[in-house]
Amino acid sequence: MAGRIVLLGATGFTGRLTAAQLVARGQRPLLVARNPDRLAPLAKELGGLDTARVDVTQPGALSSVLSRGDVLISTVGPFTKLGDAAVRAAIEAGAWYFDSCGEAPFIRRVFERYAEPAARAGTALVPGFGYDYVPGNLAGALALEAAPSAVRVDTGYFVTGGTPGPGLMTPGTAASLVGCLLEPGFAFRDGALRDEPAGSRTHRFPLPTGKSLAMSLGASEHFALPRGYPRLREVNVYLGWFGEATRLISLTARGFPLLARIPGVKPAFRRLSERLATTSIGPDPIAVDTIRSHVVALAYDEAGDQVAESHLRGPNGYPFTAALLAIVSDQVARTGLRARGALGPVEAFGLTELRAFCARAGLVEWVHEYHQH
């Protein structure tokens, strides 16, 4: 018997998009949120879906709506503050877990703290299963498959059709960004995970419009790609949303962990993050329609020569995330996953199937050319 799909954070921007995508694919998810006044109209709008009021800050509240074999999709952020409850509830119930998280500190927590409990419970956790960080994992894997000599891979996230700003991000995304800057960053260097502040490195990637600058940050690629490709000695992930302003932003990002050590600063930023997260304004609809995704992966050999290159293009990150979560949860509710523990996207489904899922969600290989030296 197929499990249910339980959508946590259904009334938020990403949650609403995901709920609509699920219904469009013939699913009737259980909608879960804290505010019943916003939950009831959404459920009615989508055809009379079942709902449950759950406040994830209350211990055990989410466990009451989950059963073994269910698929829990969490879109509730900031994940560094609110995400653990959903992960623990999924493990306790034996439910499959996916989220829309883009917060590197939380991704790290899932892999390092919850992988073994999930494996013992016979279930799997797949964090960051959306624009953050499926495209980079897929592009990286495609490049690495084409380059057996590669020991390093760099992935870069870019946009086309405009420059992101406040009008593109939801308050939840902005809150997540504030929270991430205050936490230690990380990267995969010399065959191991190392602490490293966001923005510690910059790199230029080849795009159709020329080489574009991006800054380093933590991501799920640092955990997942080395497990799939043990020959890797280095994994770098970069964000290139801001063009030449990236250099200044990277310098600022590097200083945030030091700033957070000053008494009173970290609590003040956490309060700001919480206030942002509770507002209900979505991004500018025009920006969502016009700004699209472009993700690049570059693979290098021991000599530092580039030996492979992969490009993916797709829709704006929010609709892509919603479509992808809906597509995979539909299948996982019926068939489950083969692997257990904390998984990267390729580990969860295999490269061929993940590639097909992403194509259905609109992310396609725009250029897939390899340069052998």
PDB file of C-alpha atoms in Angstrom, residues 12-263:
ATOM      1  CA  GLY A  12       4.442  29.153   2.793  1.00  0.00           C
ATOM      2  CA  PHE A  13       5.467  30.210  -0.702  1.00  0.00           C
ATOM      3  CA  THR A  14       7.374  27.029  -1.602  1.00  0.00           C
ATOM      4  CA  GLY A  15       4.819  24.917   0.244  1.00  0.00           C
ATOM      5  CA  ARG A  16       1.904  26.336  -1.767  1.00  0.00           C
ATOM      6  CA  LEU A  17       3.750  25.792  -5.037  1.00  0.00           C
ATOM      7  CA  THR A  18       4.542  22.209  -4.033  1.00  0.00           C
ATOM      8  CA  ALA A  19       0.954  21.509  -2.968  1.00  0.00           C
ATOM      9  CA  ALA A  20      -0.326  22.758  -6.323  1.00  0.00           C
ATOM     10  CA  GLN A  21       2.211  20.599  -8.189  1.00  0.00           C
ATOM     11  CA  LEU A  22       1.191  17.521  -6.201  1.00  0.00           C
ATOM     12  CA  VAL A  23      -2.497  18.059  -6.941  1.00  0.00           C
ATOM     13  CA  ALA A  24      -1.724  18.642 -10.634  1.00  0.00           C
ATOM     14  CA  ARG A  25      -0.109  15.171 -10.640  1.00  0.00           C
ATOM     15  CA  GLY A  26      -3.162  13.514  -9.130  1.00  0.00           C
ATOM     16  CA  GLN A  27      -1.953  13.408  -5.507  1.00  0.00           C
ATOM     17  CA  ARG A  28      -3.955  14.442  -2.452  1.00  0.00           C
ATOM     18  CA  PRO A  29      -1.312  15.349   0.129  1.00  0.00           C
ATOM     19  CA  LEU A  30      -2.015  15.978   3.768  1.00  0.00           C
ATOM     20  CA  LEU A  31      -1.383  19.691   4.235  1.00  0.00           C
ATOM     21  CA  VAL A  32       0.329  20.562   7.510  1.00  0.00           C
ATOM     22  CA  ALA A  33       0.985  24.040   8.874  1.00  0.00           C
ATOM     23  CA  ARG A  34       0.823  26.056  12.063  1.00  0.00           C
ATOM     24  CA  ASN A  35      -1.878  28.594  11.084  1.00  0.00           C
ATOM     25  CA  PRO A  36      -5.335  27.034  10.478  1.00  0.00           C
ATOM     26  CA  ASP A  37      -6.696  30.343   9.140  1.00  0.00           C
ATOM     27  CA  ARG A  38      -4.313  30.099   6.186  1.00  0.00           C
ATOM     28  CA  LEU A  39      -4.448  26.322   5.906  1.00  0.00           C
ATOM     29  CA  ALA A  40      -8.205  25.901   5.433  1.00  0.00           C
ATOM     30  CA  PRO A  41      -8.572  28.241   2.408  1.00  0.00           C
ATOM     31  CA  LEU A  42      -5.595  26.581   0.681  1.00  0.00           C
ATOM     32  CA  ALA A  43      -7.038  23.104   1.222  1.00  0.00           C
ATOM     33  CA  LYS A  44     -10.386  24.244  -0.204  1.00  0.00           C
ATOM     34  CA  GLU A  45      -8.729  25.922  -3.189  1.00  0.00           C
ATOM     35  CA  LEU A  46      -6.902  22.677  -4.025  1.00  0.00           C
ATOM     36  CA  GLY A  47      -9.997  20.503  -3.982  1.00  0.00           C
ATOM     37  CA  GLY A  48     -10.780  19.837  -0.331  1.00  0.00           C
ATOM     38  CA  LEU A  49      -7.533  18.318   0.874  1.00  0.00           C
ATOM     39  CA  ASP A  50      -7.095  16.971   4.400  1.00  0.00           C
ATOM     40  CA  THR A  51      -5.208  19.228   6.812  1.00  0.00           C
ATOM     41  CA  ALA A  52      -3.507  19.045  10.190  1.00  0.00           C
ATOM     42  CA  ARG A  53      -2.470  21.920  12.409  1.00  0.00           C
ATOM     43  CA  VAL A  54       1.052  21.288  13.702  1.00  0.00           C
ATOM     44  CA  ASP A  55       3.454  23.618  15.458  1.00  0.00           C
ATOM     45  CA  VAL A  56       6.909  22.094  14.995  1.00  0.00           C
ATOM     46  CA  THR A  57       8.181  23.970  18.047  1.00  0.00           C
ATOM     47  CA  GLN A  58       5.978  21.715  20.203  1.00  0.00           C
ATOM     48  CA  PRO A  59       7.732  18.393  21.009  1.00  0.00           C
ATOM     49  CA  GLY A  60       6.124  15.393  19.334  1.00  0.00           C
ATOM     50  CA  ALA A  61       3.488  17.406  17.490  1.00  0.00           C
ATOM     51  CA  LEU A  62       4.468  16.193  14.032  1.00  0.00           C
ATOM     52  CA  SER A  63       4.832  12.539  15.010  1.00  0.00           C
ATOM     53  CA  SER A  64       1.062  12.263  15.461  1.00  0.00           C
ATOM     54  CA  VAL A  65       0.419  12.725  11.720  1.00  0.00           C
ATOM     55  CA  LEU A  66       3.152  10.426  10.351  1.00  0.00           C
ATOM     56  CA  SER A  67       3.179   6.685   9.708  1.00  0.00           C
ATOM     57  CA  ARG A  68       5.758   4.246   8.354  1.00  0.00           C
ATOM     58  CA  GLY A  69       6.085   4.531   4.585  1.00  0.00           C
ATOM     59  CA  ASP A  70       4.757   8.087   4.418  1.00  0.00           C
ATOM     60  CA  VAL A  71       6.733  10.719   2.527  1.00  0.00           C
ATOM     61  CA  LEU A  72       7.362  13.862   4.565  1.00  0.00           C
ATOM     62  CA  ILE A  73       8.208  16.983   2.562  1.00  0.00           C
ATOM     63  CA  SER A  74       9.419  19.829   4.776  1.00  0.00           C
ATOM     64  CA  THR A  75       9.410  23.407   3.478  1.00  0.00           C
ATOM     65  CA  VAL A  76       9.544  25.040   6.920  1.00  0.00           C
ATOM     66  CA  GLY A  77      12.454  27.401   7.508  1.00  0.00           C
ATOM     67  CA  PRO A  78      14.742  28.663   8.814  1.00  0.00           C
ATOM     68  CA  PHE A  79      15.805  25.023   8.892  1.00  0.00           C
ATOM     69  CA  THR A  80      18.688  25.665  11.273  1.00  0.00           C
ATOM     70  CA  LYS A  81      16.071  26.683  13.858  1.00  0.00           C
ATOM     71  CA  LEU A  82      12.987  24.650  12.917  1.00  0.00           C
ATOM     72  CA  GLY A  83      14.199  21.759  10.779  1.00  0.00           C
ATOM     73  CA  ASP A  84      15.319  19.189  13.358  1.00  0.00           C
ATOM     74  CA  ALA A  85      11.800  18.393  14.553  1.00  0.00           C
ATOM     75  CA  ALA A  86      10.736  17.177  11.105  1.00  0.00           C
ATOM     76  CA  VAL A  87      13.848  15.030  10.689  1.00  0.00           C
ATOM     77  CA  ARG A  88      13.391  13.423  14.107  1.00  0.00           C
ATOM     78  CA  ALA A  89       9.687  12.807  13.458  1.00  0.00           C
ATOM     79  CA  ALA A  90      10.435  11.121  10.120  1.00  0.00           C
ATOM     80  CA  ILE A  91      13.015   8.846  11.748  1.00  0.00           C
ATOM     81  CA  GLU A  92      10.697   7.969  14.619  1.00  0.00           C
ATOM     82  CA  ALA A  93       7.824   7.121  12.252  1.00  0.00           C
ATOM     83  CA  GLY A  94       9.943   5.400   9.608  1.00  0.00           C
ATOM     84  CA  ALA A  95       8.847   7.950   7.004  1.00  0.00           C
ATOM     85  CA  TRP A  96      10.868   8.999   3.948  1.00  0.00           C
ATOM     86  CA  TYR A  97      12.120  12.576   4.311  1.00  0.00           C
ATOM     87  CA  PHE A  98      12.757  15.320   1.718  1.00  0.00           C
ATOM     88  CA  ASP A  99      13.135  19.066   2.194  1.00  0.00           C
ATOM     89  CA  SER A 100      13.627  22.310   0.283  1.00  0.00           C
ATOM     90  CA  CYS A 101      16.508  23.426   2.507  1.00  0.00           C
ATOM     91  CA  GLY A 102      19.247  25.658   1.147  1.00  0.00           C
ATOM     92  CA  GLU A 103      20.964  26.153   4.508  1.00  0.00           C
ATOM     93  CA  ALA A 104      24.388  24.519   4.504  1.00  0.00           C
ATOM     94  CA  PRO A 105      24.684  24.226   8.321  1.00  0.00           C
ATOM     95  CA  PHE A 106      21.443  22.234   8.453  1.00  0.00           C
ATOM     96  CA  ILE A 107      22.486  20.041   5.525  1.00  0.00           C
ATOM     97  CA  ARG A 108      25.649  19.227   7.455  1.00  0.00           C
ATOM     98  CA  ARG A 109      23.644  18.426  10.573  1.00  0.00           C
ATOM     99  CA  VAL A 110      21.439  15.964   8.704  1.00  0.00           C
ATOM    100  CA  PHE A 111      24.432  14.096   7.255  1.00  0.00           C
ATOM    101  CA  GLU A 112      26.502  14.090  10.434  1.00  0.00           C
ATOM    102  CA  ARG A 113      23.886  13.749  13.182  1.00  0.00           C
ATOM    103  CA  TYR A 114      20.916  11.928  11.700  1.00  0.00           C
ATOM    104  CA  ALA A 115      22.334   9.522   9.088  1.00  0.00           C
ATOM    105  CA  GLU A 116      22.894   6.606  11.460  1.00  0.00           C
ATOM    106  CA  PRO A 117      19.548   6.948  13.324  1.00  0.00           C
ATOM    107  CA  ALA A 118      17.747   7.025   9.962  1.00  0.00           C
ATOM    108  CA  ALA A 119      19.583   3.924   8.762  1.00  0.00           C
ATOM    109  CA  ARG A 120      18.723   2.067  11.980  1.00  0.00           C
ATOM    110  CA  ALA A 121      15.081   3.067  11.542  1.00  0.00           C
ATOM    111  CA  GLY A 122      15.083   1.682   7.996  1.00  0.00           C
ATOM    112  CA  THR A 123      14.393   4.992   6.287  1.00  0.00           C
ATOM    113  CA  ALA A 124      16.208   7.705   4.329  1.00  0.00           C
ATOM    114  CA  LEU A 125      16.685  11.458   4.598  1.00  0.00           C
ATOM    115  CA  VAL A 126      17.309  13.469   1.418  1.00  0.00           C
ATOM    116  CA  PRO A 127      17.932  17.101   2.418  1.00  0.00           C
ATOM    117  CA  GLY A 128      18.287  19.981  -0.025  1.00  0.00           C
ATOM    118  CA  PHE A 129      16.144  18.318  -2.667  1.00  0.00           C
ATOM    119  CA  GLY A 130      15.343  21.305  -4.877  1.00  0.00           C
ATOM    120  CA  TYR A 131      17.220  24.100  -6.589  1.00  0.00           C
ATOM    121  CA  ASP A 132      19.472  23.737  -3.550  1.00  0.00           C
ATOM    122  CA  TYR A 133      21.264  21.366  -4.284  1.00  0.00           C
ATOM    123  CA  VAL A 134      20.042  18.919  -6.882  1.00  0.00           C
ATOM    124  CA  PRO A 135      21.295  20.733 -10.037  1.00  0.00           C
ATOM    125  CA  GLY A 136      24.879  20.912  -8.772  1.00  0.00           C
ATOM    126  CA  ASN A 137      24.880  17.253  -7.742  1.00  0.00           C
ATOM    127  CA  LEU A 138      23.527  16.248 -11.148  1.00  0.00           C
ATOM    128  CA  ALA A 139      25.878  18.478 -13.149  1.00  0.00           C
ATOM    129  CA  GLY A 140      28.832  17.336 -11.049  1.00  0.00           C
ATOM    130  CA  ALA A 141      27.975  13.675 -11.541  1.00  0.00           C
ATOM    131  CA  LEU A 142      27.570  14.128 -15.304  1.00  0.00           C
ATOM    132  CA  ALA A 143      30.997  15.750 -15.573  1.00  0.00           C
ATOM    133  CA  LEU A 144      32.625  13.107 -13.369  1.00  0.00           C
ATOM    134  CA  GLU A 145      31.099  10.253 -15.363  1.00  0.00           C
ATOM    135  CA  ALA A 146      32.779  11.676 -18.452  1.00  0.00           C
ATOM    136  CA  ALA A 147      36.167  12.183 -16.787  1.00  0.00           C
ATOM    137  CA  PRO A 148      37.561   9.082 -15.010  1.00  0.00           C
ATOM    138  CA  SER A 149      40.784  10.973 -14.277  1.00  0.00           C
ATOM    139  CA  ALA A 150      39.046  13.806 -12.383  1.00  0.00           C
ATOM    140  CA  VAL A 151      39.968  14.336  -8.736  1.00  0.00           C
ATOM    141  CA  ARG A 152      38.292  17.726  -8.300  1.00  0.00           C
ATOM    142  CA  VAL A 153      34.912  19.087  -9.288  1.00  0.00           C
ATOM    143  CA  ASP A 154      33.575  22.660  -9.047  1.00  0.00           C
ATOM    144  CA  THR A 155      29.857  23.404  -9.348  1.00  0.00           C
ATOM    145  CA  GLY A 156      28.456  26.889  -9.855  1.00  0.00           C
ATOM    146  CA  TYR A 157      24.891  28.187  -9.547  1.00  0.00           C
ATOM    147  CA  PHE A 158      23.931  31.119 -11.795  1.00  0.00           C
ATOM    148  CA  VAL A 159      20.838  32.856 -13.129  1.00  0.00           C
ATOM    149  CA  THR A 160      19.935  34.271 -16.513  1.00  0.00           C
ATOM    150  CA  GLY A 161      17.326  36.833 -17.468  1.00  0.00           C
ATOM    151  CA  GLY A 162      18.071  39.270 -14.656  1.00  0.00           C
ATOM    152  CA  THR A 163      19.931  39.858 -11.421  1.00  0.00           C
ATOM    153  CA  PRO A 164      18.456  38.445  -8.191  1.00  0.00           C
ATOM    154  CA  GLY A 165      17.545  40.905  -5.508  1.00  0.00           C
ATOM    155  CA  PRO A 166      14.982  41.281  -2.708  1.00  0.00           C
ATOM    156  CA  GLY A 167      12.164  40.892  -5.242  1.00  0.00           C
ATOM    157  CA  LEU A 168      13.257  37.363  -6.105  1.00  0.00           C
ATOM    158  CA  MET A 169      13.669  35.882  -2.618  1.00  0.00           C
ATOM    159  CA  THR A 170      10.910  34.919  -0.242  1.00  0.00           C
ATOM    160  CA  PRO A 171      11.212  36.144   3.361  1.00  0.00           C
ATOM    161  CA  GLY A 172      11.984  32.540   4.294  1.00  0.00           C
ATOM    162  CA  THR A 173      14.920  32.477   1.878  1.00  0.00           C
ATOM    163  CA  ALA A 174      16.185  35.784   3.245  1.00  0.00           C
ATOM    164  CA  ALA A 175      15.848  34.464   6.797  1.00  0.00           C
ATOM    165  CA  SER A 176      17.785  31.334   5.849  1.00  0.00           C
ATOM    166  CA  LEU A 177      20.537  33.446   4.294  1.00  0.00           C
ATOM    167  CA  VAL A 178      20.917  35.536   7.438  1.00  0.00           C
ATOM    168  CA  GLY A 179      21.104  32.427   9.606  1.00  0.00           C
ATOM    169  CA  CYS A 180      23.644  30.693   7.356  1.00  0.00           C
ATOM    170  CA  LEU A 181      26.077  33.592   7.404  1.00  0.00           C
ATOM    171  CA  LEU A 182      26.342  33.314  11.171  1.00  0.00           C
ATOM    172  CA  GLU A 183      27.259  29.619  11.173  1.00  0.00           C
ATOM    173  CA  PRO A 184      30.608  27.960  10.298  1.00  0.00           C
ATOM    174  CA  GLY A 185      30.934  27.061   6.620  1.00  0.00           C
ATOM    175  CA  PHE A 186      32.655  24.011   5.141  1.00  0.00           C
ATOM    176  CA  ALA A 187      34.201  22.506   2.011  1.00  0.00           C
ATOM    177  CA  PHE A 188      35.718  19.194   0.871  1.00  0.00           C
ATOM    178  CA  ARG A 189      39.505  19.625   0.672  1.00  0.00           C
ATOM    179  CA  ASP A 190      42.340  17.071   0.515  1.00  0.00           C
ATOM    180  CA  GLY A 191      39.898  14.197   0.741  1.00  0.00           C
ATOM    181  CA  ALA A 192      38.044  15.366   3.865  1.00  0.00           C
ATOM    182  CA  LEU A 193      35.429  17.832   5.030  1.00  0.00           C
ATOM    183  CA  ARG A 194      37.043  21.030   6.341  1.00  0.00           C
ATOM    184  CA  ASP A 195      35.645  24.080   8.108  1.00  0.00           C
ATOM    185  CA  GLU A 196      35.759  27.080   5.796  1.00  0.00           C
ATOM    186  CA  PRO A 197      33.710  30.314   5.897  1.00  0.00           C
ATOM    187  CA  ALA A 198      31.375  31.050   2.998  1.00  0.00           C
ATOM    188  CA  GLY A 199      33.034  33.345   0.487  1.00  0.00           C
ATOM    189  CA  SER A 200      36.569  32.091   1.191  1.00  0.00           C
ATOM    190  CA  ARG A 201      37.144  31.481  -2.512  1.00  0.00           C
ATOM    191  CA  THR A 202      35.955  32.988  -5.783  1.00  0.00           C
ATOM    192  CA  HIS A 203      36.068  31.394  -9.208  1.00  0.00           C
ATOM    193  CA  ARG A 204      35.035  32.334 -12.752  1.00  0.00           C
ATOM    194  CA  PHE A 205      32.842  29.902 -14.691  1.00  0.00           C
ATOM    195  CA  PRO A 206      32.204  29.805 -18.442  1.00  0.00           C
ATOM    196  CA  LEU A 207      28.667  30.936 -19.347  1.00  0.00           C
ATOM    197  CA  PRO A 208      27.090  31.778 -22.713  1.00  0.00           C
ATOM    198  CA  THR A 209      27.561  35.466 -21.884  1.00  0.00           C
ATOM    199  CA  GLY A 210      31.221  35.082 -20.878  1.00  0.00           C
ATOM    200  CA  LYS A 211      33.027  34.087 -17.696  1.00  0.00           C
ATOM    201  CA  SER A 212      31.069  34.908 -14.558  1.00  0.00           C
ATOM    202  CA  LEU A 213      32.325  35.291 -10.995  1.00  0.00           C
ATOM    203  CA  ALA A 214      31.000  33.171  -8.113  1.00  0.00           C
ATOM    204  CA  MET A 215      31.807  32.716  -4.422  1.00  0.00           C
ATOM    205  CA  SER A 216      32.242  29.507  -2.436  1.00  0.00           C
ATOM    206  CA  LEU A 217      29.707  28.134   0.040  1.00  0.00           C
ATOM    207  CA  GLY A 218      28.751  24.903   1.769  1.00  0.00           C
ATOM    208  CA  ALA A 219      26.336  22.497   0.064  1.00  0.00           C
ATOM    209  CA  SER A 220      25.249  18.873  -0.102  1.00  0.00           C
ATOM    210  CA  GLU A 221      27.699  18.231  -2.962  1.00  0.00           C
ATOM    211  CA  HIS A 222      30.513  18.236  -0.389  1.00  0.00           C
ATOM    212  CA  PHE A 223      28.989  15.178   1.274  1.00  0.00           C
ATOM    213  CA  ALA A 224      27.331  13.346  -1.603  1.00  0.00           C
ATOM    214  CA  LEU A 225      29.733  13.577  -4.536  1.00  0.00           C
ATOM    215  CA  PRO A 226      32.802  12.133  -2.724  1.00  0.00           C
ATOM    216  CA  ARG A 227      30.718   9.154  -1.609  1.00  0.00           C
ATOM    217  CA  GLY A 228      29.646   8.472  -5.178  1.00  0.00           C
ATOM    218  CA  TYR A 229      33.103   9.170  -6.634  1.00  0.00           C
ATOM    219  CA  PRO A 230      35.739   8.120  -4.039  1.00  0.00           C
ATOM    220  CA  ARG A 231      38.606   9.317  -6.233  1.00  0.00           C
ATOM    221  CA  LEU A 232      37.616  12.935  -5.514  1.00  0.00           C
ATOM    222  CA  ARG A 233      40.057  14.931  -3.426  1.00  0.00           C
ATOM    223  CA  GLU A 234      38.315  18.295  -3.677  1.00  0.00           C
ATOM    224  CA  VAL A 235      34.752  19.529  -4.141  1.00  0.00           C
ATOM    225  CA  ASN A 236      33.914  23.221  -4.496  1.00  0.00           C
ATOM    226  CA  VAL A 237      30.450  24.765  -4.705  1.00  0.00           C
ATOM    227  CA  TYR A 238      29.945  28.361  -5.785  1.00  0.00           C
ATOM    228  CA  LEU A 239      27.087  30.863  -5.950  1.00  0.00           C
ATOM    229  CA  GLY A 240      27.249  33.274  -8.876  1.00  0.00           C
ATOM    230  CA  TRP A 241      24.030  35.239  -8.578  1.00  0.00           C
ATOM    231  CA  PHE A 242      25.572  38.659  -8.072  1.00  0.00           C
ATOM    232  CA  GLY A 243      27.995  39.239 -10.942  1.00  0.00           C
ATOM    233  CA  GLU A 244      30.979  41.432 -10.145  1.00  0.00           C
ATOM    234  CA  ALA A 245      29.405  42.390  -6.793  1.00  0.00           C
ATOM    235  CA  THR A 246      30.280  38.827  -5.754  1.00  0.00           C
ATOM    236  CA  ARG A 247      33.770  39.900  -4.688  1.00  0.00           C
ATOM    237  CA  LEU A 248      32.436  42.394  -2.136  1.00  0.00           C
ATOM    238  CA  ILE A 249      29.736  39.990  -0.954  1.00  0.00           C
ATOM    239  CA  SER A 250      32.299  37.237  -0.438  1.00  0.00           C
ATOM    240  CA  LEU A 251      34.446  39.527   1.693  1.00  0.00           C
ATOM    241  CA  THR A 252      31.404  40.421   3.787  1.00  0.00           C
ATOM    242  CA  ALA A 253      30.399  36.767   4.160  1.00  0.00           C
ATOM    243  CA  ARG A 254      33.865  35.844   5.413  1.00  0.00           C
ATOM    244  CA  GLY A 255      33.524  38.388   8.203  1.00  0.00           C
ATOM    245  CA  PHE A 256      30.151  37.226   9.495  1.00  0.00           C
ATOM    246  CA  PRO A 257      31.419  34.314  11.650  1.00  0.00           C
ATOM    247  CA  LEU A 258      33.827  36.726  13.353  1.00  0.00           C
ATOM    248  CA  LEU A 259      31.046  39.276  13.814  1.00  0.00           C
ATOM    249  CA  ALA A 260      28.869  36.582  15.385  1.00  0.00           C
ATOM    250  CA  ARG A 261      31.401  36.186  18.215  1.00  0.00           C
ATOM    251  CA  ILE A 262      30.648  39.692  19.497  1.00  0.00           C
ATOM    252  CA  PRO A 263      28.237  39.437  22.477  1.00  0.00           C
TER     253      PRO A 263
END
